[in-house]
CSV table of C-alpha atoms in Angstrom, one decimal:
chain,number,residue,atom,x,y,z
A,935,MET,CA,-3.2,-218.1,-101.0
A,936,ALA,CA,-4.0,-221.5,-103.4
A,937,ASN,CA,-3.6,-225.0,-101.4
A,938,ARG,CA,-1.5,-226.7,-104.1
A,939,VAL,CA,-1.6,-229.6,-101.9
A,940,GLN,CA,-4.7,-231.1,-101.6
A,941,ILE,CA,-5.4,-233.4,-98.6
A,942,ARG,CA,-7.7,-236.0,-99.4
A,943,THR,CA,-10.4,-236.6,-96.7
A,944,SER,CA,-11.8,-240.7,-96.8
A,945,SER,CA,-14.8,-241.9,-94.2
A,946,SER,CA,-13.0,-245.2,-94.7
A,947,ALA,CA,-9.1,-246.0,-96.2
A,948,LEU,CA,-7.4,-249.2,-95.5
A,949,ILE,CA,-3.8,-249.3,-94.2
A,950,ALA,CA,-1.7,-251.3,-96.2
A,951,MET,CA,1.5,-253.1,-95.2
A,952,ILE,CA,4.4,-254.2,-95.7
A,953,ALA,CA,6.5,-256.6,-93.8
A,954,ASP,CA,7.8,-259.5,-92.2
A,955,GLU,CA,5.1,-262.6,-92.2
A,956,ASP,CA,4.7,-263.0,-88.5
A,957,THR,CA,3.8,-258.3,-88.3
A,958,ILE,CA,1.8,-259.2,-91.5
A,959,THR,CA,-0.2,-262.7,-89.8
A,960,GLY,CA,-0.7,-259.9,-86.3
A,961,PHE,CA,-2.1,-257.4,-88.2
A,962,LEU,CA,-4.2,-259.8,-90.6
A,963,LEU,CA,-5.0,-261.6,-87.2
A,964,ALA,CA,-6.2,-258.2,-86.2
A,965,GLY,CA,-8.4,-257.3,-89.3
A,966,VAL,CA,-6.6,-255.3,-91.5
A,967,GLY,CA,-6.1,-257.0,-94.0
A,968,ASN,CA,-7.7,-256.7,-97.2
A,969,VAL,CA,-9.1,-258.7,-100.4
A,970,ASP,CA,-11.1,-257.6,-102.6
A,971,LEU,CA,-13.1,-259.4,-105.5
A,972,ARG,CA,-9.7,-258.6,-107.9
A,973,ARG,CA,-7.9,-260.8,-105.3
A,974,LYS,CA,-5.7,-257.6,-104.5
A,975,THR,CA,-4.3,-257.4,-101.1
A,976,ASN,CA,-3.0,-254.5,-98.9
A,977,TYR,CA,-0.5,-256.0,-97.5
A,978,LEU,CA,3.0,-258.0,-99.2
A,979,ILE,CA,4.5,-260.7,-97.3
A,980,VAL,CA,8.8,-259.7,-97.7
A,981,ASP,CA,10.7,-263.2,-97.3
A,982,SER,CA,14.4,-263.9,-98.1
A,983,LYS,CA,13.0,-264.8,-101.6
A,984,THR,CA,11.5,-260.8,-102.3
A,985,THR,CA,13.1,-258.7,-104.9
A,986,VAL,CA,13.6,-254.9,-104.5
A,987,LYS,CA,11.3,-254.7,-107.3
A,988,GLN,CA,8.6,-256.7,-106.0
A,989,ILE,CA,9.0,-254.2,-102.8
A,990,GLU,CA,9.1,-251.2,-104.8
A,991,ASP,CA,6.3,-252.3,-107.0
A,992,ALA,CA,4.1,-252.4,-103.8
A,993,PHE,CA,5.2,-249.3,-102.6
A,994,LYS,CA,4.2,-247.2,-105.5
A,995,GLU,CA,1.4,-249.3,-106.0
A,996,PHE,CA,0.2,-248.5,-102.0
A,997,THR,CA,0.6,-245.0,-102.3
A,998,THR,CA,-1.2,-244.1,-105.5
A,999,ARG,CA,-4.4,-246.1,-104.4
A,1000,GLU,CA,-7.2,-244.3,-103.6
A,1001,ASP,CA,-8.0,-246.1,-100.6
A,1002,ILE,CA,-5.0,-246.3,-98.5
A,1003,GLY,CA,-4.6,-243.7,-95.9
A,1004,ILE,CA,-1.5,-245.3,-93.9
A,1005,VAL,CA,1.0,-247.7,-95.4
A,1006,LEU,CA,3.0,-249.4,-92.4
A,1007,ILE,CA,6.7,-250.7,-93.4
A,1008,SER,CA,9.0,-252.5,-91.1
A,1009,GLN,CA,12.3,-250.3,-90.8
A,1010,TYR,CA,14.0,-253.1,-92.8
A,1011,VAL,CA,12.0,-253.2,-95.3
A,1012,ALA,CA,12.4,-249.4,-95.8
A,1013,ASN,CA,15.9,-249.6,-95.7
A,1014,MET,CA,15.7,-251.3,-99.0
A,1015,ILE,CA,13.7,-249.1,-100.9
A,1016,ARG,CA,15.1,-245.7,-98.4
A,1017,PHE,CA,15.4,-243.9,-101.8
A,1018,LEU,CA,11.9,-244.0,-102.9
A,1019,VAL,CA,10.6,-243.6,-98.8
A,1020,ASP,CA,12.8,-240.7,-98.5
A,1021,SER,CA,11.6,-239.0,-101.7
A,1022,TYR,CA,7.7,-239.5,-101.2
A,1023,ASN,CA,6.1,-235.6,-100.0
A,1024,LYS,CA,2.6,-236.7,-100.3
A,1025,PRO,CA,0.7,-236.1,-96.4
A,1026,ILE,CA,-1.5,-238.9,-98.0
A,1027,PRO,CA,-1.0,-242.2,-97.9
A,1028,ALA,CA,1.2,-241.7,-94.2
A,1029,ILE,CA,4.2,-243.6,-94.4
A,1030,LEU,CA,4.9,-245.1,-91.0
A,1031,GLU,CA,7.7,-247.1,-90.1
A,1032,ILE,CA,7.6,-250.0,-87.8
A,1033,PRO,CA,10.1,-252.2,-86.3
A,1034,SER,CA,10.4,-255.9,-86.5
A,1035,LYS,CA,11.0,-258.5,-84.3
A,1036,ASP,CA,14.4,-259.0,-85.3
A,1037,HIS,CA,14.8,-255.7,-86.1
A,1038,PRO,CA,14.4,-253.0,-83.0
A,1039,TYR,CA,13.2,-249.8,-84.1
A,1040,ASP,CA,16.2,-247.1,-85.3
A,1041,PRO,CA,15.5,-243.8,-85.0
A,1042,ALA,CA,18.3,-242.4,-86.4
A,1043,HIS,CA,17.3,-244.5,-89.7
A,1044,ASP,CA,13.6,-242.9,-89.7
A,1045,SER,CA,13.1,-240.9,-92.8
A,1046,VAL,CA,10.7,-238.0,-90.9
A,1047,LEU,CA,12.9,-237.7,-88.5
A,1048,SER,CA,15.6,-237.6,-90.1
A,1049,ARG,CA,14.3,-234.7,-91.9
A,1050,VAL,CA,14.0,-232.4,-89.0
A,1051,LYS,CA,17.6,-233.4,-87.2
A,1052,TYR,CA,19.0,-229.8,-87.8
A,1053,LEU,CA,15.7,-228.3,-85.3
A,1054,PHE,CA,17.5,-230.2,-82.6
A,1055,SER,CA,21.0,-231.2,-82.7
A,1056,THR,CA,22.3,-233.3,-79.2
A,1057,GLU,CA,18.8,-233.8,-77.6
A,1058,SER,CA,17.9,-235.6,-80.4
A,1059,VAL,CA,16.4,-239.1,-80.9
A,1060,ALA,CA,17.4,-238.8,-84.6
A,1061,SER,CA,20.6,-237.6,-84.4
A,1062,GLY,CA,20.9,-241.3,-83.1
A,1063,ARG,CA,23.9,-240.3,-80.2
A,1064,ARG,CA,21.5,-242.3,-77.3
B,809,MET,CA,23.5,-207.9,-105.8
B,810,SER,CA,22.1,-204.1,-106.7
B,811,GLY,CA,20.1,-205.0,-109.3
B,812,GLN,CA,18.0,-206.9,-107.1
B,813,THR,CA,16.9,-203.5,-104.8
B,814,GLN,CA,16.0,-201.6,-107.9
B,815,ARG,CA,12.5,-199.5,-107.7
B,816,LEU,CA,9.2,-200.1,-110.4
B,817,ASN,CA,9.5,-198.3,-112.6
B,818,VAL,CA,6.5,-195.9,-112.7
B,819,VAL,CA,5.9,-192.1,-113.6
B,820,PRO,CA,6.6,-190.0,-111.2
B,821,THR,CA,3.6,-188.0,-110.3
B,822,VAL,CA,2.1,-187.2,-106.4
B,823,THR,CA,-0.6,-189.7,-107.5
B,824,VAL,CA,2.1,-192.4,-107.8
B,825,LEU,CA,3.1,-191.6,-104.6
B,826,GLY,CA,0.4,-191.6,-102.8
B,827,VAL,CA,0.2,-195.1,-104.8
B,828,VAL,CA,2.9,-196.7,-103.6
B,829,LYS,CA,2.7,-195.4,-100.1
B,830,ALA,CA,-0.6,-197.4,-99.5
B,831,ARG,CA,1.1,-200.5,-100.8
B,832,LEU,CA,4.4,-200.7,-98.8
B,833,VAL,CA,2.0,-200.0,-95.5
B,834,GLY,CA,0.1,-203.3,-97.2
B,835,ALA,CA,3.2,-204.5,-97.6
B,836,THR,CA,4.4,-204.2,-93.6
B,837,ARG,CA,1.6,-205.2,-92.3
B,838,GLY,CA,1.4,-208.4,-94.0
B,839,HIS,CA,5.3,-209.0,-92.9
B,840,ALA,CA,4.0,-208.5,-89.5
B,841,LEU,CA,1.1,-210.9,-89.4
B,842,LEU,CA,2.9,-213.5,-91.7
B,843,LYS,CA,5.3,-213.4,-88.9
B,844,LYS,CA,3.3,-214.0,-86.4
B,845,LYS,CA,1.3,-217.2,-88.4
B,846,SER,CA,5.2,-218.7,-88.9
B,847,ASP,CA,5.4,-217.9,-85.3
B,848,ALA,CA,2.7,-219.7,-84.5
B,849,LEU,CA,3.1,-222.6,-86.6
B,850,THR,CA,6.8,-223.4,-85.3
B,851,VAL,CA,5.2,-223.4,-81.9
B,852,GLN,CA,2.7,-226.5,-83.1
B,853,PHE,CA,5.7,-227.8,-85.1
B,854,ARG,CA,7.7,-228.0,-82.0
B,855,GLN,CA,4.5,-229.4,-80.1
B,856,ILE,CA,3.5,-232.4,-83.0
B,857,LEU,CA,7.5,-233.0,-82.7
B,858,LYS,CA,7.8,-233.9,-79.4
B,859,LYS,CA,5.1,-236.2,-79.6
B,860,ILE,CA,6.0,-237.6,-82.1
B,861,VAL,CA,9.1,-238.7,-80.2
B,862,SER,CA,7.1,-239.9,-77.5
B,863,THR,CA,5.3,-242.0,-79.2
B,864,LYS,CA,7.9,-243.5,-81.6
B,865,GLU,CA,9.4,-244.5,-78.4
B,866,SER,CA,6.2,-246.0,-77.4
B,867,MET,CA,5.3,-247.8,-80.6
B,868,GLY,CA,8.3,-250.1,-80.3
B,869,GLU,CA,7.8,-250.5,-76.4
B,870,ILE,CA,3.8,-251.5,-78.0
B,871,MET,CA,5.3,-253.6,-81.3
B,872,LYS,CA,7.4,-255.9,-78.9
B,873,ASN,CA,4.4,-257.2,-76.6
B,874,SER,CA,2.0,-257.9,-80.0
B,875,SER,CA,4.1,-259.5,-81.4
B,876,PHE,CA,5.7,-261.5,-78.0
B,877,ALA,CA,2.1,-262.0,-77.7
B,878,LEU,CA,2.0,-263.1,-81.3
B,879,THR,CA,4.5,-265.4,-80.2
B,880,GLU,CA,3.0,-266.9,-77.4
B,881,THR,CA,-0.1,-267.7,-79.4
B,882,LYS,CA,2.2,-269.5,-82.1
B,883,TYR,CA,3.8,-271.8,-79.6
B,884,VAL,CA,0.1,-272.7,-77.9
B,885,ALA,CA,-2.0,-273.1,-81.2
B,886,GLY,CA,0.9,-274.4,-83.3
B,887,GLU,CA,2.5,-273.2,-86.7
B,888,ASN,CA,-0.5,-274.0,-88.8
B,889,ILE,CA,-2.0,-270.8,-87.2
B,890,LYS,CA,-0.3,-268.6,-89.5
B,891,HIS,CA,-1.9,-270.6,-92.5
B,892,SER,CA,-5.6,-270.2,-91.6
B,893,ILE,CA,-5.4,-266.3,-90.7
B,894,ARG,CA,-3.9,-265.9,-93.8
B,895,GLU,CA,-6.6,-268.1,-95.5
B,896,ASN,CA,-9.5,-266.2,-93.5
B,897,VAL,CA,-8.6,-262.4,-94.7
B,898,HIS,CA,-11.8,-261.1,-96.3
B,899,SER,CA,-12.7,-257.4,-96.4
B,900,ALA,CA,-11.2,-255.6,-93.3
B,901,SER,CA,-12.6,-255.0,-90.1
B,902,LEU,CA,-10.0,-252.0,-89.2
B,903,LYS,CA,-10.1,-249.2,-91.3
B,904,VAL,CA,-9.1,-245.4,-90.6
B,905,ARG,CA,-10.9,-242.2,-91.7
B,906,SER,CA,-9.0,-239.2,-92.3
B,907,HIS,CA,-10.9,-235.6,-91.9
B,908,THR,CA,-9.3,-232.3,-92.0
B,909,GLU,CA,-8.6,-230.4,-88.4
B,910,ASN,CA,-7.9,-226.2,-89.2
B,911,VAL,CA,-4.8,-225.1,-86.7
B,912,ALA,CA,-3.9,-221.9,-87.3
B,913,GLY,CA,-4.6,-221.4,-91.1
B,914,VAL,CA,-3.0,-224.3,-92.1
B,915,LYS,CA,-5.4,-227.5,-93.5
B,916,LEU,CA,-3.8,-230.3,-91.0
B,917,PRO,CA,-4.9,-234.4,-91.9
B,918,LYS,CA,-6.0,-236.5,-88.8
B,919,PHE,CA,-6.9,-240.3,-89.6
B,920,ASP,CA,-8.9,-241.8,-86.7
B,921,TYR,CA,-9.7,-245.9,-87.0
B,922,PHE,CA,-12.7,-247.4,-86.8
B,923,ILE,CA,-13.7,-251.0,-86.4
B,924,ASP,CA,-16.6,-251.6,-90.2
B,925,GLY,CA,-17.9,-254.9,-89.6
B,926,GLU,CA,-17.7,-257.7,-87.0
B,927,THR,CA,-13.9,-258.7,-86.2
B,928,LYS,CA,-13.9,-262.9,-87.2
B,929,ASN,CA,-14.4,-264.1,-84.0
B,930,ASP,CA,-14.0,-267.6,-86.0
B,931,LEU,CA,-10.7,-268.0,-84.8
B,932,THR,CA,-10.8,-267.4,-81.4
B,933,GLY,CA,-13.2,-271.0,-81.3
B,934,LEU,CA,-10.6,-272.7,-82.2
B,935,ALA,CA,-10.0,-275.5,-79.4
B,936,ARG,CA,-6.2,-275.1,-79.1
B,937,GLY,CA,-5.2,-271.1,-77.9
B,938,GLY,CA,-9.0,-269.7,-78.6
B,939,GLN,CA,-8.0,-267.2,-75.5
B,940,GLN,CA,-3.9,-266.7,-77.2
B,941,ILE,CA,-6.0,-265.9,-80.0
B,942,GLN,CA,-8.2,-263.6,-78.1
B,943,ALA,CA,-5.4,-262.1,-77.4
B,944,CYS,CA,-3.2,-261.3,-79.6
B,945,LEU,CA,-5.4,-260.0,-81.1
B,946,ALA,CA,-6.6,-257.1,-78.7
B,947,ALA,CA,-2.5,-256.6,-78.5
B,948,TYR,CA,-2.6,-255.9,-82.0
B,949,VAL,CA,-5.1,-253.8,-81.9
B,950,LYS,CA,-3.6,-251.3,-79.9
B,951,SER,CA,-1.0,-251.1,-81.3
B,952,ILE,CA,-2.8,-250.1,-84.5
B,953,GLU,CA,-4.5,-247.3,-82.3
B,954,LEU,CA,-1.1,-245.8,-81.5
B,955,LEU,CA,0.4,-246.5,-85.1
B,956,VAL,CA,-3.1,-245.0,-86.9
B,957,GLU,CA,-2.2,-242.2,-84.0
B,958,LEU,CA,1.3,-241.7,-85.3
B,959,ALA,CA,0.1,-241.2,-88.6
B,960,THR,CA,-2.0,-238.7,-87.9
B,961,LEU,CA,1.0,-237.1,-85.8
B,962,GLN,CA,3.4,-237.9,-89.0
B,963,THR,CA,1.1,-236.6,-91.4
B,964,SER,CA,0.3,-233.3,-89.8
B,965,PHE,CA,3.8,-232.7,-88.9
B,966,LEU,CA,5.1,-232.9,-92.7
B,967,THR,CA,2.0,-230.6,-93.6
B,968,LEU,CA,3.4,-228.3,-91.2
B,969,ASP,CA,7.0,-228.7,-92.2
B,970,ASP,CA,6.0,-227.6,-95.6
B,971,ALA,CA,3.3,-224.5,-94.8
B,972,ILE,CA,6.1,-223.4,-92.6
B,973,LYS,CA,8.8,-223.1,-95.0
B,974,THR,CA,6.3,-221.6,-97.5
B,975,THR,CA,5.5,-218.6,-95.3
B,976,ASN,CA,8.8,-218.0,-94.4
B,977,ARG,CA,9.9,-217.9,-97.8
B,978,ARG,CA,7.2,-215.5,-98.2
B,979,VAL,CA,8.5,-213.2,-95.4
B,980,ASN,CA,11.9,-213.2,-96.2
B,981,ALA,CA,10.5,-212.1,-99.8
B,982,LEU,CA,8.5,-209.1,-98.8
B,983,GLU,CA,11.9,-208.2,-96.1
B,984,ASN,CA,14.6,-208.7,-98.3
B,985,VAL,CA,12.7,-207.5,-102.1
B,986,VAL,CA,9.1,-206.3,-101.6
B,987,LYS,CA,9.7,-204.0,-98.7
B,988,PRO,CA,12.8,-202.3,-100.4
B,989,ARG,CA,11.7,-202.1,-104.0
B,990,LEU,CA,8.5,-200.0,-102.7
B,991,GLU,CA,11.4,-197.5,-100.4
B,992,ASN,CA,13.5,-197.2,-103.4
B,993,THR,CA,10.4,-195.9,-105.7
B,994,ILE,CA,8.8,-193.6,-103.2
B,995,SER,CA,12.9,-192.2,-102.2
B,996,TYR,CA,12.6,-191.5,-106.3
B,997,ILE,CA,9.4,-190.3,-106.6
B,998,LYS,CA,10.4,-188.2,-104.0
B,999,GLY,CA,13.5,-187.0,-105.2
B,1000,GLU,CA,11.9,-186.2,-109.2
B,1001,LEU,CA,9.0,-184.5,-107.0
B,1002,ASP,CA,11.4,-182.0,-105.8
B,1003,GLU,CA,13.6,-181.8,-108.9
B,1004,LEU,CA,10.6,-180.4,-110.8
B,1005,GLU,CA,10.0,-178.3,-107.7
B,1006,ARG,CA,13.8,-176.9,-107.8
B,1007,GLU,CA,13.1,-176.8,-111.7
B,1008,ASP,CA,10.3,-174.6,-111.4
B,1009,PHE,CA,11.7,-172.0,-108.5
B,1010,PHE,CA,14.7,-171.6,-111.0
B,1011,ARG,CA,12.5,-171.2,-114.1
B,1012,LEU,CA,9.9,-168.8,-111.9
B,1013,LYS,CA,13.0,-167.1,-110.8
B,1014,LYS,CA,14.7,-166.4,-114.1
B,1015,ILE,CA,11.0,-165.0,-115.9
B,1016,GLN,CA,11.1,-162.4,-112.7
B,1017,GLY,CA,14.6,-161.5,-113.4
B,1018,TYR,CA,13.6,-160.6,-116.8
B,1019,LYS,CA,10.7,-159.1,-115.8
B,1020,ARG,CA,12.3,-156.6,-113.7
B,1021,ARG,CA,15.0,-156.3,-116.0
B,1022,GLU,CA,12.0,-155.5,-118.6
B,1023,LEU,CA,10.6,-153.0,-116.5
B,1024,GLU,CA,14.1,-151.7,-115.2
B,1025,ARG,CA,15.0,-150.8,-119.4
B,1026,GLN,CA,11.5,-149.2,-119.4
B,1027,ARG,CA,12.1,-147.3,-117.3
B,1028,LEU,CA,14.6,-145.6,-118.1
B,1029,SER,CA,13.6,-144.7,-121.3
B,1030,ALA,CA,10.2,-143.0,-119.8
B,1031,GLN,CA,12.6,-141.5,-118.1
B,1032,ALA,CA,14.6,-140.3,-120.6
B,1033,TYR,CA,11.7,-139.2,-123.1
B,1034,ALA,CA,10.5,-137.3,-119.9
B,1035,GLU,CA,14.1,-134.8,-119.0
B,1036,GLU,CA,13.7,-134.5,-122.8
B,1037,LYS,CA,10.6,-133.5,-122.8
B,1038,VAL,CA,11.1,-131.1,-120.1
B,1039,ALA,CA,14.4,-129.6,-122.0
B,1040,GLU,CA,12.1,-128.7,-125.4
B,1041,GLU,CA,9.8,-127.3,-123.1
B,1042,LEU,CA,12.8,-124.6,-121.4
B,1043,SER,CA,13.9,-124.1,-124.5
B,1044,LEU,CA,10.4,-122.9,-126.4
B,1045,LYS,CA,10.6,-120.6,-123.7
B,1046,LYS,CA,13.4,-118.9,-124.6
B,1047,GLY,CA,12.6,-118.9,-128.1
B,1048,ILE,CA,14.1,-121.3,-129.7
B,1049,SER,CA,13.5,-124.5,-130.6
B,1050,LEU,CA,15.7,-126.8,-129.1
B,1051,GLY,CA,14.8,-129.3,-132.2
B,1052,THR,CA,15.8,-126.2,-134.6
B,1053,ALA,CA,19.0,-125.3,-132.9
B,1054,HIS,CA,20.0,-128.8,-133.2
B,1055,ASN,CA,19.1,-128.9,-136.8
B,1056,MET,CA,21.3,-125.6,-136.9
B,1057,LEU,CA,24.4,-127.2,-134.8
B,1058,SER,CA,24.7,-130.1,-137.6
B,1059,GLN,CA,23.9,-127.9,-140.5
B,1060,ALA,CA,27.1,-126.0,-139.4
B,1061,THR,CA,28.9,-129.0,-140.1
B,1062,GLN,CA,27.6,-129.3,-143.7
B,1063,LYS,CA,28.5,-127.0,-145.9
B,1064,ASP,CA,26.3,-123.5,-146.7
B,1065,GLU,CA,26.2,-121.6,-149.3
B,1066,ASP,CA,24.7,-118.6,-147.5
B,1067,ILE,CA,27.5,-118.1,-144.8
B,1068,ILE,CA,30.6,-116.8,-146.1
B,1069,PHE,CA,33.0,-118.3,-143.0
């Protein structure tokens, strides 16, 4: 049985973030932020002035970088690039949708949960009936 | 579509029959094993799904707490705290490690986070609200912990989903394509062998018939010859040769000058 998708194991991988300013500030405080020699950061602050193209580019960059293990993305930002997030199917880096201050968590839009909506019909969190 | 369950194109011999039967046994065993694997994976899948759902809910809670802590910090330490935090970013102190775990034959990735180097404690020494900042930091670290666990669950979930799909595809292929094909091949070979046997049998019977008729003819001709021989001997005893008697009779039909009548 050929293992077509190689799961990358690394001993130290960063956590990337695409979220609004407050969330990013909090995580930077915790020590997740990384700025390397070429001034490349592993986070992108999304505000009202950020274009969808910038978000797309950042997402693509984070998912292709070898040293990033997890990408945290605010749910309302994920909704802006929903097609990119939904078509992403690599196991690493893992894409996690987090709620933000103004947009509480909505399971109906989560890309992972919506994929298994068919498994649970009425009791599911992802069915949106709760 | 009957074209899909055709048979393999083979020469219908006994050895080939043995080979195909062995393949059928292998396919049956493989099918049972794969079904078991698929069931085990599905069980794991459902467990992980339940955990994901509960973890996502608690994540919502924890993120709310963390942003609350941040708001408190901003209130206490002033709005400029954000900028000082941003300026203070160098290399990440919170990183994740990934390794693979073998679950029911599938390699699932697993993340755990670790603190690399020391957390920057420069900010906590600020005169205004050092304690608040510390509390906020702790809250965010806790949420990272939960998020890393969630990332593990999510990637295992996606990998398992993929593995289940592949295994089910193989099970269905074996069940609906490979086994019927092999079974059809076996019945075809058996049919051909039976037909050959029947042909052989028929040929054998025909040859026996010929031989019997040949024997019968020989026997009759031998009998006729033997009867002639007996008659010849009898007539010799009586003084005439049957052969000459026959010649006289036959010559009588032709005009003989010596005979006046």
